[in-house]
Amino acid sequence: MSLVDDVRRLWQMPDEKLKEMASEIVSSIFADEIFIRYIVEVSNICQKNCLYCGLRRENTSVLRYQIPEDEVIKLVEEKVNCDGVVSFVFQSGERGDEEFVRYIGRIVEGVKKIGDISVVLSCGEQRRDVYKYWRDCGADRYLLRIETSNPSLYEKIHPKDLLHSWERRKEALILLKECGYQTGSGVMIGLPWQTEDDLISDIVFLKEIDIDMVGMGPYIPTPGTPLFGEKVLSKEERWRLCCKMASVLRIVMPDINIASTTALDLVHPFGRAEMFDWGANVLMPDITPMHYRQEYLIYDGKPALGCDYCIERYSDRILWREKGDPVHYLKRVNDF
Ligand code: 5AD
Ligand code: SF4
């Protein structure tokens, strides 16, 4: 039977059964422990114009910022000392200019000097030499969502130009793996025009590209973006699909890291916490200082979302002082 048939067969199983199977896998591989990474949204300046995102270039109502690198490094140092966390994600809008490339490079080098810290970047599509340069600076992991595995749906939710090409994005994921990154990707769930077949294909895509980490979340319609007003599924339905996606992915890729993402809290009152029953094993609290965070408006309602409730609920399951490399990656490199 082909992979797509396997995934479809799982997809048709009752949700509660999938939940049970995914939880069993998480217990046996991760002993129900949760990896933690702190995320800093270092800049909201973006050259892209994705039709769903509040940070798109043409949205002039956003106050654009770039946190000075010494402020970022100091923040990380404080958190390492206070909480013992040793894995940090630096996320930004996408930019290709030299100034930005050096800025990120300096953050990576500065953070690496603090101690044995796992540095994760989420800074969009870049040229091979940039990925290589950041890796040489010390970056360990990279997150780049494919957004959807369906090229024609991708076209519908992005402007039609070379800056927004599905093929280029897929190529970027391959480059990242070639540069030796632990590579993460993911999709949005419940996009306008997206079908359940698209979601099944998303799982097949992530498996075929042999991804190490996944972050997926519900699509959140955002006022002021071109896609706002297109018909979307109810919150309940998007939540249900997010649960199904996480659990099926966990069954298909048992040893990858699956993050419980912030946007889940917008489709379910305790979405981010509940997702740990559906196959997730990574929590990513946002530590961006509030005066910057309130401008990182990717989607409607985001800045209000703290995750202290998750930390409280799971304090005894969180591995505070561990980097939490994906088991999948460790196996992948040891196979070479
Ligand atoms: N709803 C949900 N997720 C979104 N993203 C961007 N805009 C939205 C939205 N309206 C996600 C994309 C991107 C990540 C940084 O945020 O998947 O890769
Ligand atoms: Fe920029 Fe990312 Fe938003 Fe697209 S999704 S506009 S690349 S921040």
Coordinates of C-alpha atoms and ligand atoms in Angstrom, one line a residue:
M1 CA 0.0 0.0 0.0
S2 CA 1.3 3.5 -0.8
L3 CA 2.0 6.1 1.8
V4 CA -0.9 8.2 0.8
D5 CA -3.2 5.2 1.2
D6 CA -1.8 4.6 4.7
V7 CA -2.4 8.2 5.7
R8 CA -5.9 8.2 4.2
R9 CA -6.7 5.0 6.1
L10 CA -5.5 6.6 9.4
W11 CA -7.4 9.8 8.6
Q12 CA -10.7 7.8 8.4
M13 CA -10.3 6.4 11.9
P14 CA -12.3 7.9 14.7
D15 CA -10.6 10.9 16.3
E16 CA -10.6 9.4 19.8
K17 CA -8.8 6.3 18.5
L18 CA -6.1 8.5 16.8
K19 CA -5.7 10.4 20.1
E20 CA -5.1 7.2 22.0
M21 CA -2.6 5.9 19.4
A22 CA -0.7 9.2 19.3
S23 CA -0.6 9.5 23.1
E24 CA 0.8 6.0 23.4
I25 CA 3.6 6.8 21.0
V26 CA 4.5 10.0 22.9
S27 CA 4.6 8.1 26.1
S28 CA 6.8 5.3 24.8
I29 CA 9.2 7.6 22.9
F30 CA 9.3 10.7 25.0
A31 CA 8.1 9.3 28.4
D32 CA 5.5 12.2 28.3
E33 CA 8.2 14.7 28.7
I34 CA 7.9 18.1 27.1
F35 CA 10.8 20.0 25.4
I36 CA 10.8 23.7 25.8
R37 CA 12.1 26.5 23.6
Y38 CA 11.8 30.2 24.2
I39 CA 10.9 32.3 21.2
V40 CA 12.0 35.8 20.5
E41 CA 10.4 37.7 17.6
V42 CA 13.5 39.8 16.8
S43 CA 12.0 41.8 13.9
N44 CA 8.6 42.2 12.2
I45 CA 10.0 43.8 9.0
C46 CA 9.1 41.7 6.0
Q47 CA 9.7 41.9 2.3
K48 CA 6.9 39.4 1.5
N49 CA 3.2 40.0 0.9
C50 CA 1.5 36.8 1.9
L51 CA -2.2 37.3 1.5
Y52 CA -3.1 35.9 5.0
C53 CA -0.5 37.6 7.2
G54 CA -0.7 40.8 9.2
L55 CA 3.0 41.5 8.8
R56 CA 2.8 41.6 5.0
R57 CA 4.8 44.4 3.3
E58 CA 1.7 46.3 2.2
N59 CA 0.3 46.5 5.7
T60 CA 1.3 50.0 6.6
S61 CA -0.5 50.1 9.9
V62 CA 2.1 48.0 11.6
L63 CA 4.9 49.7 13.5
R64 CA 8.0 48.0 12.2
Y65 CA 10.9 47.1 14.6
Q66 CA 14.2 45.3 14.9
I67 CA 15.3 44.6 18.4
P68 CA 18.9 45.7 18.8
E69 CA 21.1 42.6 19.0
D70 CA 22.6 43.3 22.4
E71 CA 19.1 43.5 23.8
V72 CA 18.3 40.1 22.3
I73 CA 21.5 38.5 23.7
K74 CA 20.9 40.1 27.1
L75 CA 17.4 38.7 27.2
V76 CA 18.6 35.2 26.4
E77 CA 21.3 35.4 29.0
E78 CA 18.8 36.4 31.7
K79 CA 16.5 33.5 30.7
V80 CA 19.3 31.0 30.7
N81 CA 20.3 32.1 34.2
C82 CA 16.8 32.3 35.6
D83 CA 15.0 29.4 34.0
G84 CA 17.9 27.2 32.7
V85 CA 16.3 27.0 29.3
V86 CA 18.9 26.1 26.6
S87 CA 17.0 26.3 23.4
F88 CA 16.0 29.6 21.8
V89 CA 14.1 30.4 18.6
F90 CA 14.8 33.6 16.8
Q91 CA 11.9 34.5 14.4
S92 CA 11.5 37.4 12.0
G93 CA 9.8 38.5 8.9
E94 CA 11.8 37.7 5.7
R95 CA 14.5 39.9 4.4
G96 CA 17.4 39.2 2.0
D97 CA 19.6 42.3 2.5
E98 CA 23.1 42.0 3.8
E99 CA 22.4 44.2 6.9
F100 CA 19.8 41.7 8.0
V101 CA 21.9 38.7 7.3
R102 CA 24.8 40.1 9.4
Y103 CA 22.3 41.1 12.2
I104 CA 21.0 37.5 12.5
G105 CA 24.6 36.2 12.3
R106 CA 25.7 38.5 15.2
I107 CA 22.7 37.3 17.3
V108 CA 23.6 33.6 16.7
E109 CA 27.3 34.2 17.5
G110 CA 26.4 36.2 20.6
V111 CA 24.0 33.6 22.0
K112 CA 26.4 30.8 21.3
K113 CA 29.0 32.6 23.5
I114 CA 26.6 32.4 26.5
G115 CA 26.9 28.6 26.7
D116 CA 25.9 25.3 25.2
I117 CA 22.6 26.6 23.7
S118 CA 20.6 25.3 20.8
V119 CA 19.9 28.1 18.4
V120 CA 16.9 27.8 16.2
L121 CA 16.2 30.3 13.3
S122 CA 12.9 31.0 11.6
C123 CA 13.8 33.8 9.2
G124 CA 12.3 32.8 6.0
E125 CA 13.7 31.7 2.6
Q126 CA 17.3 32.6 2.0
R127 CA 20.1 31.7 -0.5
R128 CA 22.2 28.7 0.2
D129 CA 25.2 30.9 1.2
V130 CA 23.1 32.6 3.8
Y131 CA 21.9 29.4 5.3
K132 CA 25.5 28.2 5.3
Y133 CA 26.8 31.4 6.9
W134 CA 24.2 31.3 9.7
R135 CA 25.1 27.6 10.2
D136 CA 28.8 28.6 10.4
C137 CA 27.8 31.2 13.0
G138 CA 26.4 28.3 15.1
A139 CA 22.7 28.0 14.2
D140 CA 21.5 24.4 14.8
R141 CA 17.9 24.3 13.7
Y142 CA 15.8 26.1 11.1
L143 CA 12.0 26.3 10.8
L144 CA 10.4 27.1 7.5
R145 CA 6.7 26.2 7.0
I146 CA 5.7 25.0 3.5
E147 CA 2.3 26.5 4.5
T148 CA 0.5 24.0 2.2
S149 CA 1.8 21.1 0.2
N150 CA -0.6 21.9 -2.6
P151 CA 1.1 24.3 -5.1
S152 CA -2.1 25.6 -6.6
L153 CA -3.5 26.4 -3.1
Y154 CA -0.2 28.1 -2.3
E155 CA -0.7 30.3 -5.4
K156 CA -4.1 31.3 -4.2
I157 CA -2.9 32.5 -0.9
H158 CA 0.2 34.3 -2.1
P159 CA 0.9 37.0 -4.7
K160 CA 1.9 35.5 -8.0
D161 CA 5.6 36.5 -8.3
L162 CA 9.0 34.9 -7.8
L163 CA 9.2 36.0 -4.2
H164 CA 6.3 33.7 -3.4
S165 CA 7.1 30.5 -5.2
W166 CA 6.1 27.1 -3.9
E167 CA 9.0 25.4 -5.7
R168 CA 11.5 27.8 -4.3
R169 CA 10.1 27.2 -0.8
K170 CA 10.4 23.5 -1.2
E171 CA 13.9 23.9 -2.5
A172 CA 14.8 26.0 0.6
L173 CA 13.8 23.0 2.8
I174 CA 16.2 20.8 0.8
L175 CA 19.0 23.4 1.1
L176 CA 18.5 23.6 4.8
K177 CA 18.9 19.9 5.2
E178 CA 21.9 19.9 2.9
C179 CA 23.5 22.6 5.1
G180 CA 23.1 20.3 8.1
Y181 CA 20.3 22.0 10.0
Q182 CA 17.7 20.1 12.1
T183 CA 14.9 21.1 9.8
G184 CA 11.4 22.0 10.7
S185 CA 8.3 22.8 8.6
G186 CA 4.6 22.9 8.9
V187 CA 1.3 24.0 7.4
M188 CA -1.7 26.1 8.2
I189 CA -4.9 24.2 8.8
G190 CA -8.3 25.3 7.7
L191 CA -7.2 27.7 5.0
P192 CA -9.9 29.0 2.6
W193 CA -10.3 26.4 -0.3
Q194 CA -8.3 23.8 1.6
T195 CA -9.7 20.3 1.5
E196 CA -9.2 17.3 3.7
D197 CA -7.3 15.7 0.8
D198 CA -4.9 18.7 0.9
L199 CA -4.3 18.0 4.6
I200 CA -3.6 14.3 3.9
S201 CA -1.1 15.4 1.2
D202 CA 0.5 17.7 3.8
I203 CA 1.3 14.8 6.0
V204 CA 2.6 12.8 3.0
F205 CA 4.8 15.8 2.1
L206 CA 6.3 16.1 5.6
K207 CA 7.0 12.4 5.7
E208 CA 8.5 12.3 2.2
I209 CA 10.8 15.3 2.8
D210 CA 11.8 13.5 6.0
I211 CA 11.3 16.5 8.3
D212 CA 12.7 16.5 11.8
M213 CA 10.3 19.0 13.5
V214 CA 6.8 20.2 12.7
G215 CA 4.8 23.3 13.8
M216 CA 1.3 23.5 12.5
G217 CA -1.6 25.6 13.5
P218 CA -5.0 26.8 12.5
Y219 CA -5.4 29.5 9.9
I220 CA -6.7 32.7 11.7
P221 CA -8.6 35.2 9.4
T222 CA -7.0 38.5 10.0
P223 CA -8.6 41.9 9.3
G224 CA -6.8 44.1 6.9
T225 CA -5.4 41.1 4.9
P226 CA -6.6 40.3 1.4
L227 CA -7.8 36.8 2.5
F228 CA -10.0 38.2 5.3
G229 CA -13.6 37.7 4.4
E230 CA -13.0 34.4 2.5
K231 CA -15.2 31.6 3.8
V232 CA -13.5 29.5 6.6
L233 CA -14.5 26.6 8.7
S234 CA -15.8 27.2 12.3
K235 CA -13.2 27.4 15.1
E236 CA -14.5 24.0 16.3
E237 CA -13.9 22.4 13.0
R238 CA -10.5 23.9 12.6
W239 CA -9.6 22.7 16.1
R240 CA -10.8 19.2 15.2
L241 CA -8.7 19.2 12.1
C242 CA -5.6 20.4 14.0
C243 CA -6.1 17.5 16.5
K244 CA -6.4 15.0 13.6
M245 CA -3.4 16.4 11.8
A246 CA -1.2 16.2 14.9
S247 CA -2.2 12.7 15.8
V248 CA -2.0 11.2 12.3
L249 CA 1.4 12.9 11.8
R250 CA 2.6 11.4 15.1
I251 CA 1.6 8.0 14.0
V252 CA 3.3 8.4 10.6
M253 CA 6.4 10.0 12.1
P254 CA 6.8 8.8 15.6
D255 CA 10.1 10.3 16.6
I256 CA 9.9 13.8 15.2
N257 CA 9.3 16.9 17.4
I258 CA 5.8 18.3 17.1
A259 CA 5.2 21.8 18.6
S260 CA 2.0 22.9 20.2
T261 CA 1.6 26.3 18.5
T262 CA 0.3 29.6 19.8
A263 CA -2.6 30.0 17.3
L264 CA -4.3 26.9 18.8
D265 CA -5.4 29.0 21.7
L266 CA -7.5 31.0 19.3
V267 CA -9.6 28.1 18.2
H268 CA -10.0 26.3 21.6
P269 CA -9.8 27.9 25.1
F270 CA -6.9 25.6 26.1
G271 CA -5.8 24.6 22.7
R272 CA -2.1 24.7 23.3
A273 CA -2.3 22.6 26.5
E274 CA -4.8 20.1 25.0
M275 CA -2.5 19.4 22.0
F276 CA -0.2 17.5 24.2
D277 CA -2.8 14.8 24.3
W278 CA -2.9 14.6 20.5
G279 CA 0.8 14.0 19.8
A280 CA 2.6 17.3 20.5
N281 CA 5.8 17.2 22.6
V282 CA 7.3 20.8 22.3
L283 CA 6.2 24.0 24.0
M284 CA 7.4 27.4 22.7
P285 CA 6.7 30.2 25.1
D286 CA 7.1 33.7 23.6
I287 CA 9.5 35.8 25.6
T288 CA 9.5 38.8 23.2
P289 CA 9.3 42.0 25.4
M290 CA 5.6 43.1 25.3
H291 CA 6.2 46.5 23.6
Y292 CA 7.7 44.6 20.6
R293 CA 5.4 41.7 20.8
Q294 CA 2.3 43.8 20.4
E295 CA 3.6 44.8 17.0
Y296 CA 4.3 41.2 15.9
L297 CA 0.7 40.9 14.6
I298 CA 0.9 37.9 12.2
Y299 CA -2.7 37.1 13.0
D300 CA -5.6 38.6 14.8
G301 CA -5.5 38.3 18.6
K302 CA -1.9 37.0 18.9
P303 CA -0.3 39.4 21.4
A304 CA -2.8 38.6 24.1
L305 CA -1.8 34.9 24.2
G306 CA 0.4 34.0 27.1
C307 CA 1.1 30.4 27.9
D308 CA 1.7 30.6 31.6
Y309 CA -1.3 28.3 32.0
C310 CA 0.5 25.6 30.0
I311 CA 3.7 26.0 32.0
E312 CA 1.7 25.6 35.2
R313 CA -0.2 22.7 34.0
Y314 CA 2.9 20.8 32.8
S315 CA 5.6 22.1 35.0
D316 CA 6.6 18.6 36.1
R317 CA 6.7 17.2 32.6
I318 CA 8.8 20.0 31.1
L319 CA 12.5 19.3 30.6
W320 CA 13.8 22.7 31.5
R321 CA 17.5 22.2 31.0
E322 CA 17.6 20.0 27.9
K323 CA 18.1 21.1 24.3
G324 CA 15.6 18.5 23.1
D325 CA 17.2 17.5 19.8
P326 CA 14.6 15.6 17.6
V327 CA 15.2 11.9 18.0
H328 CA 14.4 11.7 14.3
Y329 CA 17.4 14.0 13.5
L330 CA 19.8 12.1 15.7
K331 CA 18.8 8.8 14.0
R332 CA 19.1 10.5 10.5
V333 CA 22.6 11.7 11.0
N334 CA 23.8 8.6 12.7
D335 CA 22.6 6.6 9.6
F336 CA 25.0 8.5 7.3
Ligands
5AD1 N1 -3.2 32.5 10.6 C1 -2.4 31.5 11.1 N2 -1.1 31.4 10.9 C2 -0.5 32.4 10.2 N3 0.8 32.6 9.8 C3 0.8 33.7 9.1 N4 -0.4 34.3 9.0 C4 -1.3 33.5 9.6 C5 -2.6 33.5 9.9 N5 -3.4 34.5 9.4 C6 1.8 31.6 10.1 C7 2.5 31.1 8.8 C8 3.9 31.5 9.0 C9 4.0 31.7 10.5 C10 5.2 32.5 10.9 O1 2.8 32.2 10.9 O2 2.4 29.7 8.8 O3 4.8 30.6 8.5
SF4_2 FE1 6.2 37.8 6.0 FE2 6.1 35.4 7.1 FE3 4.0 37.1 7.2 FE4 4.6 36.0 4.8 S1 3.9 34.8 6.7 S2 4.2 38.2 5.2 S3 6.9 35.9 5.0 S4 6.0 37.3 8.2

